XYZ file of N, CA and C in Angstrom:
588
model
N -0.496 24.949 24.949
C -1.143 25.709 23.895
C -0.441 25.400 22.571
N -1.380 25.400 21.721
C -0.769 25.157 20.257
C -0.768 25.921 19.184
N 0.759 26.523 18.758
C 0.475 28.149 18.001
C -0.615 29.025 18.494
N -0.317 29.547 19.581
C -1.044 30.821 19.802
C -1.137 32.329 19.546
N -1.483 32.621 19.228
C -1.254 34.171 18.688
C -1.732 34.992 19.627
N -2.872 35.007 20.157
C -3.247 36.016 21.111
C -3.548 35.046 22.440
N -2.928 35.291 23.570
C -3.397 34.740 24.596
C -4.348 35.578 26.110
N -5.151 35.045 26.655
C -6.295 35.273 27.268
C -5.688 35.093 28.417
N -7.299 35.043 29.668
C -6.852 34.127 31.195
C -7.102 32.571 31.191
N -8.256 32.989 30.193
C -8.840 31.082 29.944
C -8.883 30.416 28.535
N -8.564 31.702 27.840
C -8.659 30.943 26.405
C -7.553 31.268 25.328
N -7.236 30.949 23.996
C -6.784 31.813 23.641
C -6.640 31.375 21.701
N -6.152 32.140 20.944
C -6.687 31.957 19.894
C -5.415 31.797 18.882
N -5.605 30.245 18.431
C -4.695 29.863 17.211
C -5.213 29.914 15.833
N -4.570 29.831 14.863
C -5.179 30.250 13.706
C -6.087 28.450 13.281
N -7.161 29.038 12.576
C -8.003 27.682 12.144
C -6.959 26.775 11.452
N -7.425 25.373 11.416
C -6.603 24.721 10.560
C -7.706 23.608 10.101
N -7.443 22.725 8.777
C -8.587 21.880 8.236
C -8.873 21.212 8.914
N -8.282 20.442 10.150
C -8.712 19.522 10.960
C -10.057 20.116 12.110
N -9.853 21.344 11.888
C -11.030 21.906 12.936
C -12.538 21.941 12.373
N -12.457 21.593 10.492
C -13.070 21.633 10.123
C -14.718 19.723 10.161
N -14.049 19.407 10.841
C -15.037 18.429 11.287
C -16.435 18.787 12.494
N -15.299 19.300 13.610
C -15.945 20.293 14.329
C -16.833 21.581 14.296
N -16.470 22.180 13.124
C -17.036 23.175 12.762
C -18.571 22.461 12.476
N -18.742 21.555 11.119
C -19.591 21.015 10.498
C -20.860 20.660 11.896
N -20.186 20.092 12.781
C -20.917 19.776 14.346
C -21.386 20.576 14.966
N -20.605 21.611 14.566
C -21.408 23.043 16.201
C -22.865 23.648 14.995
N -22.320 23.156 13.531
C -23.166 23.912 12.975
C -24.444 23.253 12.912
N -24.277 21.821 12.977
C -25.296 20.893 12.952
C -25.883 20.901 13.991
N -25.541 20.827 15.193
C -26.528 21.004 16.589
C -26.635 22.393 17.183
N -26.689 23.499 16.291
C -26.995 24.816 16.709
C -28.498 24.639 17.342
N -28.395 25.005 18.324
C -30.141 25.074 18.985
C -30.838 25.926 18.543
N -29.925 27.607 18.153
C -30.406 29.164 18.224
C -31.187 29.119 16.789
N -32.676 30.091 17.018
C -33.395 29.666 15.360
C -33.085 30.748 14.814
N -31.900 31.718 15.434
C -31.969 32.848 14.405
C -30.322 32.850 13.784
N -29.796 31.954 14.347
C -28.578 31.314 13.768
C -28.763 31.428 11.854
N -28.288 32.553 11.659
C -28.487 32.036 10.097
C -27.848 31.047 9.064
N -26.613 30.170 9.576
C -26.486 29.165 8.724
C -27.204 28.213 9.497
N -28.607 28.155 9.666
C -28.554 26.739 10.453
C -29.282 25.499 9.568
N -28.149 25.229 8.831
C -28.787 24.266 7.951
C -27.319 23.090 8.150
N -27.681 21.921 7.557
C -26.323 21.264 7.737
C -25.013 21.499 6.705
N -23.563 21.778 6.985
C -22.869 21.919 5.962
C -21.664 21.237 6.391
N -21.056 20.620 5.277
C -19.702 19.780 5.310
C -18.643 19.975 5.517
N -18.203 19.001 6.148
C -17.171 19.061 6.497
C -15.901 19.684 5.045
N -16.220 19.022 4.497
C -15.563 19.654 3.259
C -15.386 20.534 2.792
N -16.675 21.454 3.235
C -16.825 22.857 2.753
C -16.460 23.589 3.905
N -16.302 23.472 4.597
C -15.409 23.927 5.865
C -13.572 24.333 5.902
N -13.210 22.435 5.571
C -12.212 22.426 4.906
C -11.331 23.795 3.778
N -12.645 24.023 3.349
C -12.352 24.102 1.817
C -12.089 25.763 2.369
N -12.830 26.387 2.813
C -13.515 27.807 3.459
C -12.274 28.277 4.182
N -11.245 26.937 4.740
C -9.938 27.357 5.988
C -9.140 27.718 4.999
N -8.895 26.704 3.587
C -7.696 26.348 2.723
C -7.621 27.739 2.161
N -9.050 28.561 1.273
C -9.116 29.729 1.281
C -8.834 30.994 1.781
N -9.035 31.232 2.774
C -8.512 32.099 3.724
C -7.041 32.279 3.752
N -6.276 31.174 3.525
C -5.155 31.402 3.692
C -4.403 31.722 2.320
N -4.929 31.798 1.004
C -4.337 31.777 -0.228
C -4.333 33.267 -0.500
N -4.925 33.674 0.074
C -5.261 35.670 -0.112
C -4.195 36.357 0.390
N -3.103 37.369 -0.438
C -2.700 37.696 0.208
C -2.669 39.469 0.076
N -2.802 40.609 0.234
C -3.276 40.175 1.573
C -4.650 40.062 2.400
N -5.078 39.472 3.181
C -6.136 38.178 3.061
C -6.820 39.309 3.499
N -8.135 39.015 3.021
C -9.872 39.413 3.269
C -10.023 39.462 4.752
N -10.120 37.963 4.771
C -10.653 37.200 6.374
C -9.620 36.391 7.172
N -9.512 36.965 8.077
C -8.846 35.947 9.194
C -9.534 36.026 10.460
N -9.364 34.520 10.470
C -10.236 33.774 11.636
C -9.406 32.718 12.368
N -9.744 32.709 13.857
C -9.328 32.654 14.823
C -9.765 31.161 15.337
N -9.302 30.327 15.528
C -9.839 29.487 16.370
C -9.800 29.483 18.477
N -10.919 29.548 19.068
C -10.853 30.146 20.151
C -10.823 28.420 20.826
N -9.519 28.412 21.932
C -9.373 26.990 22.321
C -8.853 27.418 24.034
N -9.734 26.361 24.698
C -9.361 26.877 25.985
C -8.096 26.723 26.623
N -7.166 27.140 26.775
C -5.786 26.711 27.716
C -6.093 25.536 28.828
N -6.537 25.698 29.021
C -6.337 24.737 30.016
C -6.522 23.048 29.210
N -7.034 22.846 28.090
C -6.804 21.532 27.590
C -6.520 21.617 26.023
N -6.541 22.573 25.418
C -6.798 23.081 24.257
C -7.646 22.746 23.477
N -9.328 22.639 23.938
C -10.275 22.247 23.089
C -10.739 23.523 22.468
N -10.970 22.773 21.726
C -11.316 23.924 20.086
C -12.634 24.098 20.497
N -13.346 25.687 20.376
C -14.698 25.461 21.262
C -15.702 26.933 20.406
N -14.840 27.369 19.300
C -15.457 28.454 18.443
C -14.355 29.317 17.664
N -14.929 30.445 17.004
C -14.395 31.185 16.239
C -14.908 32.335 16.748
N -12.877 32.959 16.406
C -13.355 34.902 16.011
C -12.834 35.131 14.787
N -13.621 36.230 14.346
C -13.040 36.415 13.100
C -13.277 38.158 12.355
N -12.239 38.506 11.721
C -12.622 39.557 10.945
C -12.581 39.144 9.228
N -13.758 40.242 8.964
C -14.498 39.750 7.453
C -14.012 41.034 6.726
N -14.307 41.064 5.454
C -14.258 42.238 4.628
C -12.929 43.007 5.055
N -11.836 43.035 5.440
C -10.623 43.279 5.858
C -10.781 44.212 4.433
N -10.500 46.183 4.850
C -10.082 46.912 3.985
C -8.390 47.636 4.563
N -7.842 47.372 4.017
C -6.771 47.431 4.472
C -5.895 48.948 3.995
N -6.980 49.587 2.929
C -6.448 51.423 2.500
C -7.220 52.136 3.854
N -8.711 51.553 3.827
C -9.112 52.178 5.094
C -9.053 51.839 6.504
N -8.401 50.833 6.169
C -8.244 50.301 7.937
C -9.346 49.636 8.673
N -10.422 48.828 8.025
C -11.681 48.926 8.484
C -11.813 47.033 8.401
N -12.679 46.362 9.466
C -12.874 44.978 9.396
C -14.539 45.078 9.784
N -14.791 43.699 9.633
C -16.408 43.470 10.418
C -15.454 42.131 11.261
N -15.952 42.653 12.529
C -15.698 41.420 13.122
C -16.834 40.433 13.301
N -16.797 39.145 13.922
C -17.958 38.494 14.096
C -17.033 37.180 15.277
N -18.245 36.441 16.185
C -17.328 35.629 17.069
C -18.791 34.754 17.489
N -18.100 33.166 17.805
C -19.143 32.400 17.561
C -18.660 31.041 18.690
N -19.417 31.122 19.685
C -18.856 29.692 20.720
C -20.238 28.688 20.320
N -19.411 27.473 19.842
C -20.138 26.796 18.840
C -21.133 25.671 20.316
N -20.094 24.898 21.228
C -20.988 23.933 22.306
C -22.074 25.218 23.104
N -22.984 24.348 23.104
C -24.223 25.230 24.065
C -23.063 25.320 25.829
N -22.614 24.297 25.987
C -21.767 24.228 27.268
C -21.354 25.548 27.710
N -20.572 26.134 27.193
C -19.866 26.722 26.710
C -20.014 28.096 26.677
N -21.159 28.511 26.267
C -21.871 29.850 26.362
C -22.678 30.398 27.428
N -22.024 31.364 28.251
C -22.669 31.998 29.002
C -21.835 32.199 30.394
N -20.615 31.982 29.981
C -19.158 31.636 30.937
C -18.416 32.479 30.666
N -18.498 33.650 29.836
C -17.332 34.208 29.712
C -16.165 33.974 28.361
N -16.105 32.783 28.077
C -15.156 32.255 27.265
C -15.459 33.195 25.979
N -16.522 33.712 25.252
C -17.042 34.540 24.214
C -16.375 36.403 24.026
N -16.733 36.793 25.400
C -16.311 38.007 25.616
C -14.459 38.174 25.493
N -14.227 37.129 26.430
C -12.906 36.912 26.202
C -11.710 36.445 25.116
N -12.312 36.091 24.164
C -12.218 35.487 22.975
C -12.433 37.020 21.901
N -13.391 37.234 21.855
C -14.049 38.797 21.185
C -12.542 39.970 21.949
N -12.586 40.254 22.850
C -11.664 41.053 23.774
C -10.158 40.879 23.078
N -9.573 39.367 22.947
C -8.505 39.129 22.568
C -8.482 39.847 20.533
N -9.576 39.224 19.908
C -9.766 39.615 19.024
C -9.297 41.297 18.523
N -10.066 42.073 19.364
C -10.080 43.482 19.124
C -8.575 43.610 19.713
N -7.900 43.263 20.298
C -6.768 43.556 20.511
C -5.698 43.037 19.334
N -5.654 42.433 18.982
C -5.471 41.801 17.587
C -5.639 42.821 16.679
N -6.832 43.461 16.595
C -7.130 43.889 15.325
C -6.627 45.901 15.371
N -6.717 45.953 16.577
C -5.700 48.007 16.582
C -4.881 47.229 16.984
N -4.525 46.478 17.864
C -2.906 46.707 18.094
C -1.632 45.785 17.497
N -2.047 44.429 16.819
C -1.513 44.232 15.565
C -1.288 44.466 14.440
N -2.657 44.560 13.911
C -2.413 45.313 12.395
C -3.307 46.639 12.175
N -3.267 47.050 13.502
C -3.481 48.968 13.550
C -5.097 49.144 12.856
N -5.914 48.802 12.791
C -6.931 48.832 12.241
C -7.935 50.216 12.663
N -8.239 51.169 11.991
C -8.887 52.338 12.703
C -10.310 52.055 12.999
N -11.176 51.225 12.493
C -12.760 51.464 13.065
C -12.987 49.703 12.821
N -13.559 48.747 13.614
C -14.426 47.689 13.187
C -15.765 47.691 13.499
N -16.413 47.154 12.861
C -17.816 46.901 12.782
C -18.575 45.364 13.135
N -19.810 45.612 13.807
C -20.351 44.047 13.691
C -22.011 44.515 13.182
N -22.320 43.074 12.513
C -23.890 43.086 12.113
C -24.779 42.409 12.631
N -25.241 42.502 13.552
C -26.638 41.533 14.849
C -27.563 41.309 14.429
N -28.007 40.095 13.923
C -29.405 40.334 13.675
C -30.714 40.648 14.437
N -31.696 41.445 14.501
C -32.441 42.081 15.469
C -32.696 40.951 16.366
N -33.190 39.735 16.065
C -33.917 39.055 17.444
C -32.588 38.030 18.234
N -30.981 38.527 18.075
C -30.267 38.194 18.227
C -29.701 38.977 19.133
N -30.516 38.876 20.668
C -30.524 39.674 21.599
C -29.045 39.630 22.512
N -28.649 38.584 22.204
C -27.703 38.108 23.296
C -26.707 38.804 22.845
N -26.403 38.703 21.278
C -25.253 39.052 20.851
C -25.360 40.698 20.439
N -26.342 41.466 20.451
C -26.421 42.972 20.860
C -25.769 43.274 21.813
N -25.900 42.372 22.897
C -26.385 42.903 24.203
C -24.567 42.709 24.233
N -23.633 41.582 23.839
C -22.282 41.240 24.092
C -21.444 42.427 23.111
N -22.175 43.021 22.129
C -21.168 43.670 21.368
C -20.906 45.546 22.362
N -22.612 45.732 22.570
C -22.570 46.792 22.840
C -21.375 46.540 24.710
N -21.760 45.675 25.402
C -20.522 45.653 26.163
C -19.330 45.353 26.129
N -18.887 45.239 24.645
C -17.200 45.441 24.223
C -16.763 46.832 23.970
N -17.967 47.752 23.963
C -17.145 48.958 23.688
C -18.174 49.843 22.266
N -18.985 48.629 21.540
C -19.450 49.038 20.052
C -20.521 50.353 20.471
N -21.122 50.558 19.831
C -22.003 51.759 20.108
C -23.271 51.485 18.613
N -24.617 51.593 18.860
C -25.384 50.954 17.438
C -25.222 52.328 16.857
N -24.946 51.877 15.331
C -24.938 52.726 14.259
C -25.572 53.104 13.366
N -26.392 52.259 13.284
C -27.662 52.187 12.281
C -28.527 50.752 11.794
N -29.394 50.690 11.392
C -29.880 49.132 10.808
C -30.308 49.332 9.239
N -30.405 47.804 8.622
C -30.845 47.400 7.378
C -32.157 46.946 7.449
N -33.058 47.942 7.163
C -34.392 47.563 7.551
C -35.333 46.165 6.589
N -35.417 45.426 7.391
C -36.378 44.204 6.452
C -35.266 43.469 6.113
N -34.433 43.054 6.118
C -32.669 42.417 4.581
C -33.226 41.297 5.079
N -33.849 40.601 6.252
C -34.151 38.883 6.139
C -35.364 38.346 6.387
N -35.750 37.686 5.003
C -36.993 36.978 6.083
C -37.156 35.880 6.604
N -37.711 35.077 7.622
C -37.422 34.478 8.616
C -39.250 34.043 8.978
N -39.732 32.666 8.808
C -41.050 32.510 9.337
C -42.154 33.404 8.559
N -42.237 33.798 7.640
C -43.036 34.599 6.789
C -42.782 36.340 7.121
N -41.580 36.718 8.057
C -41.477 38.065 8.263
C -40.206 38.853 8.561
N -40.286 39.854 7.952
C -39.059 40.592 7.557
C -38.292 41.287 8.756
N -37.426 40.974 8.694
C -36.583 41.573 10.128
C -35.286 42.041 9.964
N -34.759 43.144 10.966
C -34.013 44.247 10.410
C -32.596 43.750 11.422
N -31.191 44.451 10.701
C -30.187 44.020 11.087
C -29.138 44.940 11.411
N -28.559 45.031 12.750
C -28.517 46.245 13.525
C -27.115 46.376 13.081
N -26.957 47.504 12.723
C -25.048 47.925 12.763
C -24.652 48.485 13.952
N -23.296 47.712 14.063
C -22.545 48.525 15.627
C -21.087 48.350 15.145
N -20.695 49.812 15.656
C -19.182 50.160 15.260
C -17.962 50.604 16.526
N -17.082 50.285 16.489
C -16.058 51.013 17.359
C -15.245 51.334 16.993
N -14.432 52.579 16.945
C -13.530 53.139 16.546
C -12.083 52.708 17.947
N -10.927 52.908 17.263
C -9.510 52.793 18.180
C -9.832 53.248 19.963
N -9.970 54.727 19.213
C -9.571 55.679 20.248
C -10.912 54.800 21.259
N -11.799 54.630 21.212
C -13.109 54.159 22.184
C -12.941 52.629 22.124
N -12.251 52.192 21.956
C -11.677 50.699 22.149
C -10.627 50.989 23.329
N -9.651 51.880 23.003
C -8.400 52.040 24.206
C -9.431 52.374 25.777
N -10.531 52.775 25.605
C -11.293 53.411 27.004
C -12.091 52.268 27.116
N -12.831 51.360 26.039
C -13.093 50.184 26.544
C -12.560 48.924 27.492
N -11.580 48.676 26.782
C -10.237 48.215 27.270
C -10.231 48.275 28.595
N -9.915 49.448 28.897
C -9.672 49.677 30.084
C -10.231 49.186 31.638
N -11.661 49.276 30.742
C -13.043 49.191 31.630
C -13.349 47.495 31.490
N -13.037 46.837 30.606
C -12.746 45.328 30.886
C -11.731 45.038 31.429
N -10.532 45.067 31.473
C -9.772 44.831 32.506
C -10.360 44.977 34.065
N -10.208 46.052 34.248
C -10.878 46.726 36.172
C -12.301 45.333 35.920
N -13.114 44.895 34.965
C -14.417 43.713 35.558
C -13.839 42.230 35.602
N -12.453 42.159 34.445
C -11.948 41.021 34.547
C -10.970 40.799 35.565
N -10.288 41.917 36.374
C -10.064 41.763 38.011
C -10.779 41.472 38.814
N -11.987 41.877 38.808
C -13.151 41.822 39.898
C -13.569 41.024 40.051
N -13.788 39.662 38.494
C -13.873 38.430 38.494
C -13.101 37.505 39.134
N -11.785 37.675 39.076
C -10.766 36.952 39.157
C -10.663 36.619 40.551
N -10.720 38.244 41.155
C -10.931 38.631 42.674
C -11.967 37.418 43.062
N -13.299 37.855 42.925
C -14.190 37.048 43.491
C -14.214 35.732 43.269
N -13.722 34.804 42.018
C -13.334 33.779 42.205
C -12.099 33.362 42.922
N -10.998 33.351 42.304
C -9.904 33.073 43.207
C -9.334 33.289 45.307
């Protein structure tokens, strides 16, 4: 593993660096998903440029995660918290497994999981938030089983194919993260169990 900060069973998460930024430009370019909202092509440069940033803030907005599997250390997505308020204690998280390979294994949840642990029990954070876009079923469906609970939506904020579509808020507070927690562990035994 290379600089790791939070470690997993299968993955685990070093901080981005510009060289990941080639890769990035790639997962963004062969995104299959049409509700992917950057899915247009963007550079490597501006990628680059987006890591070099992040790190000049101090103390920083956004930090983001590069999620790389242990077992070879391929770089295979991002977690990240946005809008970092740091009087109120408050982030938006967001998490993104860029190869189609890749998704639907686990490596996402686990990656997200490490994240939130990161975010109360490193730098104590009292509530984070994520924003789904409605026909972005998969990733509803992954937040509300980390623990989030929906909070409300932004009715109409995108349009998409000639029609306006609404964008779901979901929040978790500490205290319902520590009982989440819990309840991923006891499924990530059960996994382990039945594989191993």
């Amino acid at each position: 593993m290379r600089n790791p900060i939070m470690v997993g069973q299968r993955v685990y998460l070093r901080p981005l660096e510009e060289g990941d930024a080639e890769l990035l430009a790639q997962f963004a370019a062969q995104e299959p998903e049409p509700f992917w909202e950057h899915r247009m092509p963007l550079s490597p440069i501006a990628f680059a440029s987006w890591i070099r940033d992040a790190y000049t803030k101090e103390p920083p907005e956004h930090i983001a995660f590069a999620v790389c599997l242990k077992e070879n250390d391929q770089f295979i997505g991002t977690v990240d918290l946005w809008s970092i308020d740091w009087v109120n204690r408050t982030a938006e998280t967001g998490s993104y497994i860029g190869p189609v390979e890749f998704r639907g294994k686990g490596y996402g949840p686990e990656a997200k999981h490490l994240l939130l642990e990161y975010a109360f029990d490193r730098i104590q954070l009292h509530m984070v938030y994520s924003c789904v876009w409605e026909p972005n079923f998969r990733s509803a469906a992954a937040v509300r089983r980390q623990g989030y609970r929906e909070a409300g939506r932004f009715k109409g904020m995108t349009r998409r194919d000639g029609r306006y579509r609404d964008w779901l808020m979901f929040d978790l507070l500490r205290d319902e993260w520590l009982a989440a927690r819990e309840e991923y562990r006891r499924r990530l035994a059960e996994r382990t169990e039945r594989e191993g």
